[in-house]
mmCIF file of C-alpha atoms in Angstrom:
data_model
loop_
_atom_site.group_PDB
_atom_site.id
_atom_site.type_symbol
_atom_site.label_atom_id
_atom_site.label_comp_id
_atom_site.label_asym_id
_atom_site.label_seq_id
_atom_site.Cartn_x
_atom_site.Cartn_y
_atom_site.Cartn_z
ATOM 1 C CA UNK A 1 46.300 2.481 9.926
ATOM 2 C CA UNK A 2 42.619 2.007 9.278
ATOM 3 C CA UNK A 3 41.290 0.959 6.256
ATOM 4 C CA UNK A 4 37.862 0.146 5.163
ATOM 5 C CA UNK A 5 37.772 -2.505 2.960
ATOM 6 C CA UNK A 6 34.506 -3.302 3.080
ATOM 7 C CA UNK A 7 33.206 0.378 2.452
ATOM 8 C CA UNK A 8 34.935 -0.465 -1.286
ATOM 9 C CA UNK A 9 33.043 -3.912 -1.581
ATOM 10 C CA UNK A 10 29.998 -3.578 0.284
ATOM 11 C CA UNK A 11 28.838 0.544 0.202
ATOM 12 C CA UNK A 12 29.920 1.737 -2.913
ATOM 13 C CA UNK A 13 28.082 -1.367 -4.754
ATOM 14 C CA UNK A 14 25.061 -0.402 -3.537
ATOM 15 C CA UNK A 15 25.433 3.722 -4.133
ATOM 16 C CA UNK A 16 25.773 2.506 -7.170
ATOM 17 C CA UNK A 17 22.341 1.255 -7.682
ATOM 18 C CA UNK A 18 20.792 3.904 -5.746
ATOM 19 C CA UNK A 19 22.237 6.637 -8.231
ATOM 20 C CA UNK A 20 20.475 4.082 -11.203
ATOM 21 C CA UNK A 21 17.514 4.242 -9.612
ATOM 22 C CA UNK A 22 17.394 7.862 -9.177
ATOM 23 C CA UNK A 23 18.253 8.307 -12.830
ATOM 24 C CA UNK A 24 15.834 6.203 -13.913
ATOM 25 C CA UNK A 25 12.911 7.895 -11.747
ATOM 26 C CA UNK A 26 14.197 11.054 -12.962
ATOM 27 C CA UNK A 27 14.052 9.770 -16.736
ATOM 28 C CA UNK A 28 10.527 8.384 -16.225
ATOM 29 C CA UNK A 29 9.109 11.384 -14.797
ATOM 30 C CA UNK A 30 10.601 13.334 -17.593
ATOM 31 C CA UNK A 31 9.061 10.922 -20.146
ATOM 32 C CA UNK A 32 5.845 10.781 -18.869
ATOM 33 C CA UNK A 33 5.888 14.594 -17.677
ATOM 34 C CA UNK A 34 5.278 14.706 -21.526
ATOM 35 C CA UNK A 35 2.177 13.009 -21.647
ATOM 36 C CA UNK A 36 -0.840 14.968 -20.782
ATOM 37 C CA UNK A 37 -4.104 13.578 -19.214
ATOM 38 C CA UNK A 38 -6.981 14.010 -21.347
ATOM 39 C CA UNK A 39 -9.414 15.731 -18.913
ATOM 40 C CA UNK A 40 -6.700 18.390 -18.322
ATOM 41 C CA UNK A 41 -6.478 17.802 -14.777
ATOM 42 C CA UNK A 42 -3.928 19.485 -13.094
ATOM 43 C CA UNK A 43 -1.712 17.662 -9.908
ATOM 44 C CA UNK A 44 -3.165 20.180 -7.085
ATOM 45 C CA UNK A 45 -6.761 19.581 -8.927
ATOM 46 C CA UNK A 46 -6.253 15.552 -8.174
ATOM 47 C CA UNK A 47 -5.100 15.629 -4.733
ATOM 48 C CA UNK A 48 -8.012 18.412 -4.107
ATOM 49 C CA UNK A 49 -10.544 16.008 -5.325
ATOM 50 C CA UNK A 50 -9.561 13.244 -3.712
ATOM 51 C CA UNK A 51 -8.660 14.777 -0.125
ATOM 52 C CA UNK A 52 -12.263 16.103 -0.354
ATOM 53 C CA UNK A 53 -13.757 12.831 -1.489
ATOM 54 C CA UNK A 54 -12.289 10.951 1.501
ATOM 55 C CA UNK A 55 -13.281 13.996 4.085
ATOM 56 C CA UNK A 56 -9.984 15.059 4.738
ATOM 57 C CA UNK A 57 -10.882 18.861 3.531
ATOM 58 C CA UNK A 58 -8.993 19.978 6.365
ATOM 59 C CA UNK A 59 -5.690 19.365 4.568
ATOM 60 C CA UNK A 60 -3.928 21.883 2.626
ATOM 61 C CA UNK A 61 -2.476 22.195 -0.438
ATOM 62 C CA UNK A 62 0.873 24.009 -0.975
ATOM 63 C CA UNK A 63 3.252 24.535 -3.798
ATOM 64 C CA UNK A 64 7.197 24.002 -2.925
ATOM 65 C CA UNK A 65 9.998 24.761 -5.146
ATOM 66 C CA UNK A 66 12.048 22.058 -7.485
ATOM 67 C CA UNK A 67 11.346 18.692 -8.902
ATOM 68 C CA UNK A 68 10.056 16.161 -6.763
ATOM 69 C CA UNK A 69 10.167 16.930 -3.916
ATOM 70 C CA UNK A 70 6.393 16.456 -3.083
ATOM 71 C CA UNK A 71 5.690 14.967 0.707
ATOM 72 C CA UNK A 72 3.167 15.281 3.220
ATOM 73 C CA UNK A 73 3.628 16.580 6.265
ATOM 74 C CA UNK A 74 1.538 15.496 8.992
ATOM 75 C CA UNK A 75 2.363 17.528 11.657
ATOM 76 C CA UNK A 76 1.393 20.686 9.435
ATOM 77 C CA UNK A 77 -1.488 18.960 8.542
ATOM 78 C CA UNK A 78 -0.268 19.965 4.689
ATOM 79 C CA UNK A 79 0.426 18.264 1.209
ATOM 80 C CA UNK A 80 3.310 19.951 -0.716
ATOM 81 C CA UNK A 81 3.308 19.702 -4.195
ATOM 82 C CA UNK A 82 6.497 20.583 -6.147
ATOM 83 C CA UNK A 83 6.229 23.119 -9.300
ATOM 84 C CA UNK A 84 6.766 19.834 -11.783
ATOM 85 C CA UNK A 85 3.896 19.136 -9.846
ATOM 86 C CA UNK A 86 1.165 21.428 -8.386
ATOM 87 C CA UNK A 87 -0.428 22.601 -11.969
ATOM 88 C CA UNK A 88 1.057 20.306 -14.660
ATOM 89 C CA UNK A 89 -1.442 18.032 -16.183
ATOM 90 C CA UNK A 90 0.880 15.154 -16.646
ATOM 91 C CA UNK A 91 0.048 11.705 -16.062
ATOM 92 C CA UNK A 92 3.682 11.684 -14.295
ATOM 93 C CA UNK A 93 2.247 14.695 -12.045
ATOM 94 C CA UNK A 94 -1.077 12.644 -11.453
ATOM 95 C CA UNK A 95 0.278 9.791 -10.418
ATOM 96 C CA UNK A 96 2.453 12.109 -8.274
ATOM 97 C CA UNK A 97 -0.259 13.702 -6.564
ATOM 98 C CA UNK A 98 -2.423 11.095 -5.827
ATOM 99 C CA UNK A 99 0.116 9.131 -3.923
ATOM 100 C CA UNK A 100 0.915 12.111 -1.361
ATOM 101 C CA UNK A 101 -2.622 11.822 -0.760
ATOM 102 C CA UNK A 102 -2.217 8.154 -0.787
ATOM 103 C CA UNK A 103 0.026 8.961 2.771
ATOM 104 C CA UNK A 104 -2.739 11.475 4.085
ATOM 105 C CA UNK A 105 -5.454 8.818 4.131
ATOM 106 C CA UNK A 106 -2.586 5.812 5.548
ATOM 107 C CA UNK A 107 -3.008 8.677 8.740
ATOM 108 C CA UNK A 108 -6.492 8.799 8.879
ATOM 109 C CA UNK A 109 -7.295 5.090 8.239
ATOM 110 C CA UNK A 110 -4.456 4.142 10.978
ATOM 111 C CA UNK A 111 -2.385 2.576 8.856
ATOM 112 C CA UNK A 112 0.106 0.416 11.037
ATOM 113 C CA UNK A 113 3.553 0.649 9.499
ATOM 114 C CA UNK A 114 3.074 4.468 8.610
ATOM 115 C CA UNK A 115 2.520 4.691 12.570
ATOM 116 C CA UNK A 116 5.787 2.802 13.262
ATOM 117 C CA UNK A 117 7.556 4.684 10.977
ATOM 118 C CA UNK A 118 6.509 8.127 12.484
ATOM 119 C CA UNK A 119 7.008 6.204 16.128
ATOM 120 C CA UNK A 120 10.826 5.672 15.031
ATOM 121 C CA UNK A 121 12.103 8.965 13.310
ATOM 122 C CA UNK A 122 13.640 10.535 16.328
ATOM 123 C CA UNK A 123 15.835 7.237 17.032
ATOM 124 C CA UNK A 124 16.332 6.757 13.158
ATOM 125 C CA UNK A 125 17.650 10.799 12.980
ATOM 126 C CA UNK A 126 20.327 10.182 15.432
ATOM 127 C CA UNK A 127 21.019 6.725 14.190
ATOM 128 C CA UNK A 128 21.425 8.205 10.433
ATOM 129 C CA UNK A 129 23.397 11.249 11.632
ATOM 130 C CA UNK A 130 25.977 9.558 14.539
ATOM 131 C CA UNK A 131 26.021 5.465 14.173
ATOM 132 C CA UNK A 132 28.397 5.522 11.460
ATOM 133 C CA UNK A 133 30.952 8.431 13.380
ATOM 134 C CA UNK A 134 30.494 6.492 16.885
ATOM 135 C CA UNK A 135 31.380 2.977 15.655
ATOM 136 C CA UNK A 136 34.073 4.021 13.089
ATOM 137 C CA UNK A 137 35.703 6.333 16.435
ATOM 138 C CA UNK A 138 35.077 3.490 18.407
ATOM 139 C CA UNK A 139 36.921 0.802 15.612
ATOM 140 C CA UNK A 140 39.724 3.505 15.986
ATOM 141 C CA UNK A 141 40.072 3.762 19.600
ATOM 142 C CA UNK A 142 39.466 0.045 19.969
ATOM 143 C CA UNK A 143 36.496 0.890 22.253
ATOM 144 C CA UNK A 144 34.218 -2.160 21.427
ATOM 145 C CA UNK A 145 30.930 -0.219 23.497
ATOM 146 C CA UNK A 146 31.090 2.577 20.766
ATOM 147 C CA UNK A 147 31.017 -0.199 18.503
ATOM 148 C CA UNK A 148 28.437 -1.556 19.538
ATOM 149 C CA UNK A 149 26.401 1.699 20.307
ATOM 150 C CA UNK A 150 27.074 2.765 17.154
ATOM 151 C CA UNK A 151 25.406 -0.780 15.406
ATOM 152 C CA UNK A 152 22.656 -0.507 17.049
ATOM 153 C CA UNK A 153 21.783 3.013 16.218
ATOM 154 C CA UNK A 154 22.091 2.262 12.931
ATOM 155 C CA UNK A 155 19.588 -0.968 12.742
ATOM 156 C CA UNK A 156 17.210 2.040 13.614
ATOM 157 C CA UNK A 157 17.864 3.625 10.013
ATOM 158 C CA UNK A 158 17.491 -0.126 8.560
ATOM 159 C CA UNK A 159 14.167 -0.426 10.444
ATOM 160 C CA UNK A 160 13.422 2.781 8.913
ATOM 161 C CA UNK A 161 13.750 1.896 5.987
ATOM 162 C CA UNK A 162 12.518 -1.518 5.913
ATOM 163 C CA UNK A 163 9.244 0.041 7.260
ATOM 164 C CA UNK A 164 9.121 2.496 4.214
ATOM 165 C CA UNK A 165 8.455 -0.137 1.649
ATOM 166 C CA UNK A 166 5.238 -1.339 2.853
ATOM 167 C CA UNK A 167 3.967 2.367 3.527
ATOM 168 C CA UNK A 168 5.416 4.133 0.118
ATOM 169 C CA UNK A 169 4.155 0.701 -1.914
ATOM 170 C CA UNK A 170 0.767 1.052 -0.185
ATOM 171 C CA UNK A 171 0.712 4.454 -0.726
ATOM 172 C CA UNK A 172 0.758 3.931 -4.429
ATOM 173 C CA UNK A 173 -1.555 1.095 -4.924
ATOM 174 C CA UNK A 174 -4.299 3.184 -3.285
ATOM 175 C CA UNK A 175 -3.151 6.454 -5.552
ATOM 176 C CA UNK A 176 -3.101 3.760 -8.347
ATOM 177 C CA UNK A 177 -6.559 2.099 -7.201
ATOM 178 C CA UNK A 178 -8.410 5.465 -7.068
ATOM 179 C CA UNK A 179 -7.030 7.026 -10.280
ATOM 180 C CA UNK A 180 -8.486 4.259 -12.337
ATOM 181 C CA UNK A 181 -12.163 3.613 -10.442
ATOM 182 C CA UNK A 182 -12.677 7.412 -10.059
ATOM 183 C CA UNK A 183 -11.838 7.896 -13.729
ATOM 184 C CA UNK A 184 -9.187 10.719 -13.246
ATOM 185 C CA UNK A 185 -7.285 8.160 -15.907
ATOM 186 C CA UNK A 186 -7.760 5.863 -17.985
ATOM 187 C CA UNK A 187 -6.190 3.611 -20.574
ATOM 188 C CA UNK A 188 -2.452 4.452 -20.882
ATOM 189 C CA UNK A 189 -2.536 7.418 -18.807
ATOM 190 C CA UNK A 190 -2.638 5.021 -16.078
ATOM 191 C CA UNK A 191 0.244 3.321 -17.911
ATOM 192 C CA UNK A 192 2.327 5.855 -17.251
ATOM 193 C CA UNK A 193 1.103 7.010 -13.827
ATOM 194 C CA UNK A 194 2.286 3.392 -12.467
ATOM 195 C CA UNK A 195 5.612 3.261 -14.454
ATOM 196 C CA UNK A 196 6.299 7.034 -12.619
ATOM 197 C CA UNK A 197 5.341 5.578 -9.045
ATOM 198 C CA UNK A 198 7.238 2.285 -9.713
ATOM 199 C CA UNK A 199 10.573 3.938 -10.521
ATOM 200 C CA UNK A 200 9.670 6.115 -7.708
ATOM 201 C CA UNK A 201 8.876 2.619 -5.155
ATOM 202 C CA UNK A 202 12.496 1.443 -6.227
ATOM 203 C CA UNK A 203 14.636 4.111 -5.194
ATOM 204 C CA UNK A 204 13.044 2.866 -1.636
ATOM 205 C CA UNK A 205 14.128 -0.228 -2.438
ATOM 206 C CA UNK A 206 17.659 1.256 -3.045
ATOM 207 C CA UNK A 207 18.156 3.482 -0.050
ATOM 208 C CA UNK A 208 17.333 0.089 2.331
ATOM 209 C CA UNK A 209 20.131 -1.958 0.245
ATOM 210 C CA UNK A 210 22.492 1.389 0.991
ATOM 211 C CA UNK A 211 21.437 0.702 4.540
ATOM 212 C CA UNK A 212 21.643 -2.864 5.105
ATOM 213 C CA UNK A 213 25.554 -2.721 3.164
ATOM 214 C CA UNK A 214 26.575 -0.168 5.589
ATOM 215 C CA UNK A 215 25.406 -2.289 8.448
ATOM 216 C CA UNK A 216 27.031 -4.956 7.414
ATOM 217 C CA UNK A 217 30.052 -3.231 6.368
ATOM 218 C CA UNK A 218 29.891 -2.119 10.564
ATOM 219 C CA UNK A 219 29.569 -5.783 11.064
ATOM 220 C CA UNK A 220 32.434 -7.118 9.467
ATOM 221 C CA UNK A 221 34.583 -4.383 10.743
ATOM 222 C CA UNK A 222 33.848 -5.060 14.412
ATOM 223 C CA UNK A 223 34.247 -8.776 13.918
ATOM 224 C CA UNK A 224 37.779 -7.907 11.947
ATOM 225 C CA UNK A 225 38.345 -5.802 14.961
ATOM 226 C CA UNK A 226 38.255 -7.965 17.249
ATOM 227 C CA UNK A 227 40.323 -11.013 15.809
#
């Protein structure tokens, strides 16, 4: 029979912490989705302004449905702001807003790891989607190659992820940085934009300790396979 131990002591450990800090993003958005900005900016107003500031009028604004789920999407050439986002005048929305832009000028400036990471999402799709099925078949069939396939594919996803941090922590810093010498906030306001986009940073910091337990959870299995 197979069992796997490690999924126990390893995996669910670190869900664990990723469900924290998505509760605790969630919480601080709320809070601070409270707190209006005194200029009565809206989110779509912010990235507007600063897209045009940094002549990147080209891309668009869209509204999507939900709670954030704002991205940008470079192939569309398009920021989409969520409806917690796109016209609320929170500081939580702000902070929101700029940092999407944040990613559209990483683009334009060239930004290395943003590059890497766009280089690497076919390899990381496949690696997220089969690593775990092709080792764990291979484990059962005691084919070591599948194994070993399957590893591999997923040190894509922990590439992938490792790469995020630099680019969604960079990404916020120059939301952050532009927020406070453009004046858009000021004084607490930009309190509460950074404690949004810090809560928001560590659920990064989550998903890559969800990644780098189930790698080593594939780890120990093929060495316990093998004795």
């Amino acid at each position: 029979m197979f069992f796997d131990y490690y999924y126990i002591v390893l995996v669910i450990p670190a869900l664990i912490i990723a469900l924290i800090a998505q509760v605790r993003v969630k919480s601080t958005f709320q809070k601070y989705n409270g707190v209006l900005n005194r200029r009565q900016y809206t989110g779509a107003m912010v990235a507007r302004q600063i897209l045009d500031a940094n002549g990147l009028s080209n891309i668009r604004l869209e509204r999507v449905r939900g709670e954030l789920s704002d991205h940008y999407d470079p192939r569309a050439g398009v920021i989409r702001l969520s409806d917690s986002t796109f016209d609320s005048t929170s500081v939580g929305a702000i902070g929101v807003a700029a940092h999407e832009v944040g990613h559209a000028i990483q683009y334009q400036v060239g930004y290395l790891p943003i590059k890497i990471r766009s280089a690497i999402i076919p390899v990381t799709q496949l690696g997220s989607s089969l690593a775990i099925p092709i080792a764990i078949l291979g484990l059962i069939m005691g084919m070591d190659l599948l194994v070993q396939v399957g590893i591999l594919l997923f040190c894509a996803v922990v590439v992938f992820q490792l790469i995020t941090l630099p680019v969604e922590f960079n990404a916020s810093r120059r939301a952050m940085e532009t927020l406070s010498n453009d004046h858009i906030l000021e004084g607490d306001e930009l309190i509460g934009a950074r404690r949004v986009l810090s809560a928001a940073a560590m659920t990064y910091v989550a998903s890559l300790i969800v990644a780098v337990a189930n790698l080593l959870r594939l780890l120990a299995l093929r060495n316990r396979n093998r004795r």
